[in-house]
Amino acid sequence: MTTIMKLNLKIWRQAGPTAAGRLLDYPAENVSPDMSFLEMLDVVNEGLLRKGQEAIAFDSDCREGICGMCSLVVNGTAHGPDRGTTVCQLHMRRFKDGDTITIEPWRAKAFPIVKDLVVDRSAFDRIITAGGYVSINVGGAPDGNTIPIAKDVAEVAMDSAACIGCGACVAACKNASAHLFMSAKISHLALLPQGKLERHRRVVAMIDQADAEGFGSCSNEGECEAVCPKEIPISNIARMTREYMRALMAPRD
Ligand code: SF4
Ligand code: FES
């Protein structure tokens, strides 16, 4: 039997990048336990619009856990309380009737707030751009599949490729480090023969770009791994560090 819930929301409102922000109280009524967290926010926004008030700005796209657009800190945890789950896949049945829920944006210098719960994550795009393309022409999909790759290597590379670039790892880290994100991208390509050719240039360029964007360093806290919706392991960071050291000692092109 579905029990309709009533919740007390404390939501970060901020009119723009330089405006002062604050937590404001919003009651959420008629919340179904079957709603996703973002559907619950949609209902709150519909109520605000009916009253002639401005809707709460928040990011989303696929709502299926694959695009990395949703980015909410729920009760102090990036993506909320469910392990290995994006906030768009979090369901209201995880909460109890009468709960107070605090909703905030990612907080990091390199992810400036655009409005309310929306932050600018274009710094991640610039890191990826700095990493550049794989220049080897491997042909079409059938040609690519003829390159022999050991199963265990292919699986680790594929697991690394699961990173959706959401930025929760940065939001959870006390240093606002982008190491887990970068290490996933670097591991994915450095492990595969197609990506090995540019591995030295890639790792140095991406880490340099992260430094320029204002992300912090890694002090092995493990908070990134704990909140990552794709459960990217921090062993990738160790691999990235090895790649970086190897690149620094390699002869320059
Ligand atoms: S490593 Fe995980 S938390 Fe970080 S951007 Fe990728 S998917 Fe998101
Ligand atoms: S909206 Fe796409 S992962 Fe959440």
CSV table of C-alpha atoms and ligand atoms in Angstrom, one decimal:
chain,number,residue,atom,x,y,z
A,1,MET,CA,0.0,0.0,0.0
A,2,THR,CA,1.4,3.4,-1.0
A,3,THR,CA,1.6,5.9,1.9
A,4,ILE,CA,1.7,9.5,0.9
A,5,MET,CA,4.5,11.3,2.8
A,6,LYS,CA,5.0,14.9,3.9
A,7,LEU,CA,8.5,16.2,4.2
A,8,ASN,CA,10.3,19.3,5.3
A,9,LEU,CA,12.9,20.4,2.7
A,10,LYS,CA,15.7,22.8,3.4
A,11,ILE,CA,17.0,23.8,-0.1
A,12,TRP,CA,19.9,26.1,-1.1
A,13,ARG,CA,18.7,29.1,-3.0
A,14,GLN,CA,21.1,31.4,-4.7
A,15,ALA,CA,20.1,33.9,-7.4
A,16,GLY,CA,23.4,33.8,-9.3
A,17,PRO,CA,27.1,33.1,-9.1
A,18,THR,CA,28.0,36.2,-7.0
A,19,ALA,CA,24.7,36.4,-5.0
A,20,ALA,CA,24.6,35.3,-1.4
A,21,GLY,CA,22.9,32.0,-0.9
A,22,ARG,CA,20.9,30.5,2.0
A,23,LEU,CA,18.9,27.5,2.9
A,24,LEU,CA,15.1,28.1,2.7
A,25,ASP,CA,12.3,25.9,4.0
A,26,TYR,CA,9.9,24.2,1.6
A,27,PRO,CA,7.2,21.8,2.7
A,28,ALA,CA,6.7,18.9,0.3
A,29,GLU,CA,3.3,17.3,0.5
A,30,ASN,CA,1.7,14.4,-1.4
A,31,VAL,CA,5.0,12.7,-1.9
A,32,SER,CA,4.7,9.1,-3.1
A,33,PRO,CA,7.4,6.7,-1.9
A,34,ASP,CA,7.6,5.5,-5.5
A,35,MET,CA,8.7,9.0,-6.8
A,36,SER,CA,12.4,9.5,-7.6
A,37,PHE,CA,14.1,12.3,-5.7
A,38,LEU,CA,14.0,14.5,-8.8
A,39,GLU,CA,10.3,13.8,-9.4
A,40,MET,CA,9.7,15.0,-5.8
A,41,LEU,CA,11.5,18.2,-6.7
A,42,ASP,CA,9.5,18.5,-9.9
A,43,VAL,CA,6.3,18.4,-7.7
A,44,VAL,CA,7.7,21.1,-5.4
A,45,ASN,CA,8.5,23.3,-8.4
A,46,GLU,CA,5.0,22.8,-9.9
A,47,GLY,CA,3.6,24.0,-6.6
A,48,LEU,CA,5.9,27.1,-6.6
A,49,LEU,CA,5.0,28.0,-10.1
A,50,ARG,CA,1.3,27.7,-9.3
A,51,LYS,CA,1.9,30.2,-6.6
A,52,GLY,CA,3.7,32.5,-9.0
A,53,GLN,CA,7.1,31.8,-7.3
A,54,GLU,CA,10.4,31.0,-9.0
A,55,ALA,CA,11.2,27.3,-9.5
A,56,ILE,CA,14.2,25.8,-7.8
A,57,ALA,CA,17.0,25.4,-10.4
A,58,PHE,CA,18.6,21.9,-10.5
A,59,ASP,CA,20.4,19.9,-13.1
A,60,SER,CA,19.2,16.6,-14.7
A,61,ASP,CA,19.0,14.9,-18.1
A,62,CYS,CA,18.7,11.2,-18.5
A,63,ARG,CA,17.3,10.4,-15.0
A,64,GLU,CA,18.6,6.9,-15.5
A,65,GLY,CA,22.0,7.1,-13.9
A,66,ILE,CA,23.9,7.4,-17.1
A,67,CYS,CA,24.5,11.1,-18.0
A,68,GLY,CA,26.1,12.5,-14.9
A,69,MET,CA,24.0,15.7,-14.9
A,70,CYS,CA,22.2,15.3,-11.5
A,71,SER,CA,24.3,16.8,-8.7
A,72,LEU,CA,22.7,17.2,-5.3
A,73,VAL,CA,24.1,16.9,-1.9
A,74,VAL,CA,21.4,15.3,0.2
A,75,ASN,CA,21.7,15.5,3.9
A,76,GLY,CA,25.4,16.1,3.5
A,77,THR,CA,26.1,13.2,1.1
A,78,ALA,CA,26.8,13.7,-2.6
A,79,HIS,CA,24.0,11.8,-4.5
A,80,GLY,CA,22.3,10.9,-1.1
A,81,PRO,CA,22.3,7.9,1.1
A,82,ASP,CA,22.2,5.0,-1.4
A,83,ARG,CA,25.6,3.6,-2.3
A,84,GLY,CA,26.3,3.3,-6.0
A,85,THR,CA,23.3,5.4,-6.9
A,86,THR,CA,22.9,8.7,-8.6
A,87,VAL,CA,20.4,11.1,-7.0
A,88,CYS,CA,18.1,10.7,-10.0
A,89,GLN,CA,17.8,7.0,-9.1
A,90,LEU,CA,17.3,7.7,-5.4
A,91,HIS,CA,13.7,7.0,-4.4
A,92,MET,CA,11.6,8.7,-1.8
A,93,ARG,CA,10.9,5.3,-0.1
A,94,ARG,CA,14.4,5.7,1.3
A,95,PHE,CA,12.9,8.5,3.6
A,96,LYS,CA,10.3,8.5,6.3
A,97,ASP,CA,7.1,10.6,6.6
A,98,GLY,CA,7.9,13.8,8.4
A,99,ASP,CA,11.7,13.7,7.6
A,100,THR,CA,13.7,16.9,7.2
A,101,ILE,CA,15.9,16.7,4.1
A,102,THR,CA,18.7,19.3,3.4
A,103,ILE,CA,19.5,19.7,-0.3
A,104,GLU,CA,22.6,21.6,-1.4
A,105,PRO,CA,24.7,21.9,-4.6
A,106,TRP,CA,28.2,20.5,-5.1
A,107,ARG,CA,30.6,22.7,-3.3
A,108,ALA,CA,34.1,23.2,-4.8
A,109,LYS,CA,36.0,26.3,-6.1
A,110,ALA,CA,36.4,24.6,-9.5
A,111,PHE,CA,32.6,24.1,-9.7
A,112,PRO,CA,31.2,27.6,-9.2
A,113,ILE,CA,27.5,27.8,-8.5
A,114,VAL,CA,25.4,29.1,-11.4
A,115,LYS,CA,22.1,29.2,-9.6
A,116,ASP,CA,20.4,27.4,-6.7
A,117,LEU,CA,21.5,23.8,-7.0
A,118,VAL,CA,23.2,24.1,-10.5
A,119,VAL,CA,27.0,24.3,-10.7
A,120,ASP,CA,29.3,24.8,-13.6
A,121,ARG,CA,31.2,21.6,-14.3
A,122,SER,CA,32.9,22.7,-17.5
A,123,ALA,CA,36.3,22.3,-15.7
A,124,PHE,CA,35.8,18.6,-16.3
A,125,ASP,CA,35.3,19.1,-20.0
A,126,ARG,CA,38.5,21.1,-20.2
A,127,ILE,CA,40.4,18.3,-18.4
A,128,ILE,CA,39.0,15.8,-20.9
A,129,THR,CA,39.9,18.2,-23.8
A,130,ALA,CA,43.5,18.5,-22.4
A,131,GLY,CA,43.7,14.7,-22.5
A,132,GLY,CA,43.0,14.8,-26.2
A,133,TYR,CA,42.0,12.1,-28.7
A,134,VAL,CA,43.4,8.7,-29.3
A,135,SER,CA,45.2,9.2,-32.6
A,136,ILE,CA,45.4,5.6,-33.7
A,137,ASN,CA,43.0,4.8,-36.4
A,138,VAL,CA,41.6,1.4,-35.4
A,139,GLY,CA,39.0,1.4,-38.2
A,140,GLY,CA,35.4,0.5,-37.5
A,141,ALA,CA,33.9,-1.5,-34.7
A,142,PRO,CA,34.8,-4.9,-36.3
A,143,ASP,CA,38.4,-3.8,-36.8
A,144,GLY,CA,38.6,-2.6,-33.2
A,145,ASN,CA,37.4,-5.9,-32.0
A,146,THR,CA,40.2,-7.8,-33.8
A,147,ILE,CA,42.8,-6.2,-31.5
A,148,PRO,CA,43.5,-8.9,-28.9
A,149,ILE,CA,43.0,-7.6,-25.3
A,150,ALA,CA,43.2,-9.9,-22.3
A,151,LYS,CA,39.8,-10.3,-20.6
A,152,ASP,CA,41.0,-9.1,-17.2
A,153,VAL,CA,42.5,-5.9,-18.8
A,154,ALA,CA,39.3,-5.3,-20.8
A,155,GLU,CA,37.2,-5.6,-17.7
A,156,VAL,CA,39.2,-3.1,-15.7
A,157,ALA,CA,39.2,-0.7,-18.6
A,158,MET,CA,35.5,-1.1,-19.0
A,159,ASP,CA,34.9,-0.6,-15.3
A,160,SER,CA,36.9,2.6,-15.5
A,161,ALA,CA,35.0,3.8,-18.5
A,162,ALA,CA,31.8,3.6,-16.4
A,163,CYS,CA,32.6,7.1,-14.9
A,164,ILE,CA,29.8,9.4,-15.8
A,165,GLY,CA,31.7,12.6,-15.0
A,166,CYS,CA,29.1,13.7,-12.3
A,167,GLY,CA,31.7,15.3,-10.0
A,168,ALA,CA,30.4,13.8,-6.8
A,169,CYS,CA,34.0,12.7,-6.0
A,170,VAL,CA,35.1,16.3,-6.1
A,171,ALA,CA,32.1,17.4,-3.9
A,172,ALA,CA,32.8,14.7,-1.3
A,173,CYS,CA,36.6,15.3,-1.1
A,174,LYS,CA,37.8,17.8,1.6
A,175,ASN,CA,40.5,18.8,-0.9
A,176,ALA,CA,38.0,19.1,-3.8
A,177,SER,CA,40.3,16.7,-5.7
A,178,ALA,CA,39.4,15.5,-9.2
A,179,HIS,CA,41.7,12.5,-8.9
A,180,LEU,CA,39.1,9.8,-9.0
A,181,PHE,CA,37.5,11.3,-12.1
A,182,MET,CA,40.8,11.7,-13.9
A,183,SER,CA,42.1,8.3,-12.8
A,184,ALA,CA,39.1,6.7,-14.3
A,185,LYS,CA,39.6,8.4,-17.6
A,186,ILE,CA,43.4,7.8,-17.6
A,187,SER,CA,43.0,4.1,-16.6
A,188,HIS,CA,40.5,3.4,-19.2
A,189,LEU,CA,42.8,4.6,-22.0
A,190,ALA,CA,46.2,3.6,-20.6
A,191,LEU,CA,45.1,0.0,-20.1
A,192,LEU,CA,44.1,-0.5,-23.7
A,193,PRO,CA,46.5,-0.9,-26.6
A,194,GLN,CA,44.7,1.8,-28.5
A,195,GLY,CA,45.4,4.4,-25.8
A,196,LYS,CA,48.9,3.5,-24.9
A,197,LEU,CA,50.6,5.6,-27.5
A,198,GLU,CA,49.7,8.9,-25.9
A,199,ARG,CA,49.6,7.8,-22.3
A,200,HIS,CA,52.5,10.0,-21.2
A,201,ARG,CA,51.3,13.2,-22.8
A,202,ARG,CA,47.7,12.5,-21.7
A,203,VAL,CA,48.3,12.0,-18.0
A,204,VAL,CA,50.6,15.1,-17.7
A,205,ALA,CA,48.2,17.3,-19.6
A,206,MET,CA,45.2,16.2,-17.6
A,207,ILE,CA,46.8,16.7,-14.2
A,208,ASP,CA,48.2,20.1,-15.3
A,209,GLN,CA,44.8,21.1,-16.4
A,210,ALA,CA,43.2,20.0,-13.1
A,211,ASP,CA,45.8,22.1,-11.2
A,212,ALA,CA,45.0,25.1,-13.4
A,213,GLU,CA,41.2,24.7,-12.7
A,214,GLY,CA,41.8,24.8,-9.0
A,215,PHE,CA,41.1,21.2,-8.0
A,216,GLY,CA,43.0,20.1,-4.9
A,217,SER,CA,45.3,17.1,-4.5
A,218,CYS,CA,44.6,13.7,-3.1
A,219,SER,CA,45.3,12.7,0.5
A,220,ASN,CA,43.8,9.2,0.3
A,221,GLU,CA,40.6,10.0,2.3
A,222,GLY,CA,38.5,7.6,0.2
A,223,GLU,CA,35.4,9.8,0.4
A,224,CYS,CA,35.4,9.9,-3.4
A,225,GLU,CA,35.0,6.1,-3.7
A,226,ALA,CA,32.3,6.1,-1.0
A,227,VAL,CA,30.0,8.5,-3.0
A,228,CYS,CA,30.8,7.5,-6.6
A,229,PRO,CA,27.6,6.3,-8.2
A,230,LYS,CA,29.6,4.0,-10.5
A,231,GLU,CA,31.7,2.7,-7.6
A,232,ILE,CA,35.0,3.6,-9.3
A,233,PRO,CA,37.7,2.3,-7.0
A,234,ILE,CA,40.5,4.4,-5.7
A,235,SER,CA,43.0,1.8,-6.9
A,236,ASN,CA,42.6,3.8,-10.2
A,237,ILE,CA,44.3,6.8,-8.4
A,238,ALA,CA,47.3,4.6,-7.6
A,239,ARG,CA,47.4,3.6,-11.3
A,240,MET,CA,47.2,7.3,-12.4
A,241,THR,CA,50.1,8.2,-10.0
A,242,ARG,CA,52.2,5.4,-11.5
A,243,GLU,CA,51.3,6.6,-15.0
A,244,TYR,CA,52.3,10.2,-14.0
A,245,MET,CA,55.7,9.1,-12.5
A,246,ARG,CA,56.4,7.0,-15.6
A,247,ALA,CA,55.6,9.9,-17.8
A,248,LEU,CA,57.9,12.3,-15.9
A,249,MET,CA,60.8,9.8,-16.2
A,250,ALA,CA,60.1,9.0,-19.9
A,251,PRO,CA,62.2,10.7,-22.6
A,252,ARG,CA,60.4,13.7,-24.0
A,253,ASP,CA,59.0,13.5,-27.5
B,1,SF4,S1,34.6,9.0,-10.6
B,1,SF4,FE1,32.5,8.5,-9.9
B,1,SF4,S2,31.9,10.3,-8.7
B,1,SF4,FE2,33.7,10.9,-9.9
B,1,SF4,S3,32.9,11.9,-11.8
B,1,SF4,FE3,33.2,9.7,-12.2
B,1,SF4,S4,31.3,8.7,-11.7
B,1,SF4,FE4,31.2,10.7,-10.8
B,2,FES,S1,20.1,12.7,-14.6
B,2,FES,FE1,21.5,11.5,-15.7
B,2,FES,S2,22.7,10.5,-14.2
B,2,FES,FE2,21.2,11.5,-13.1
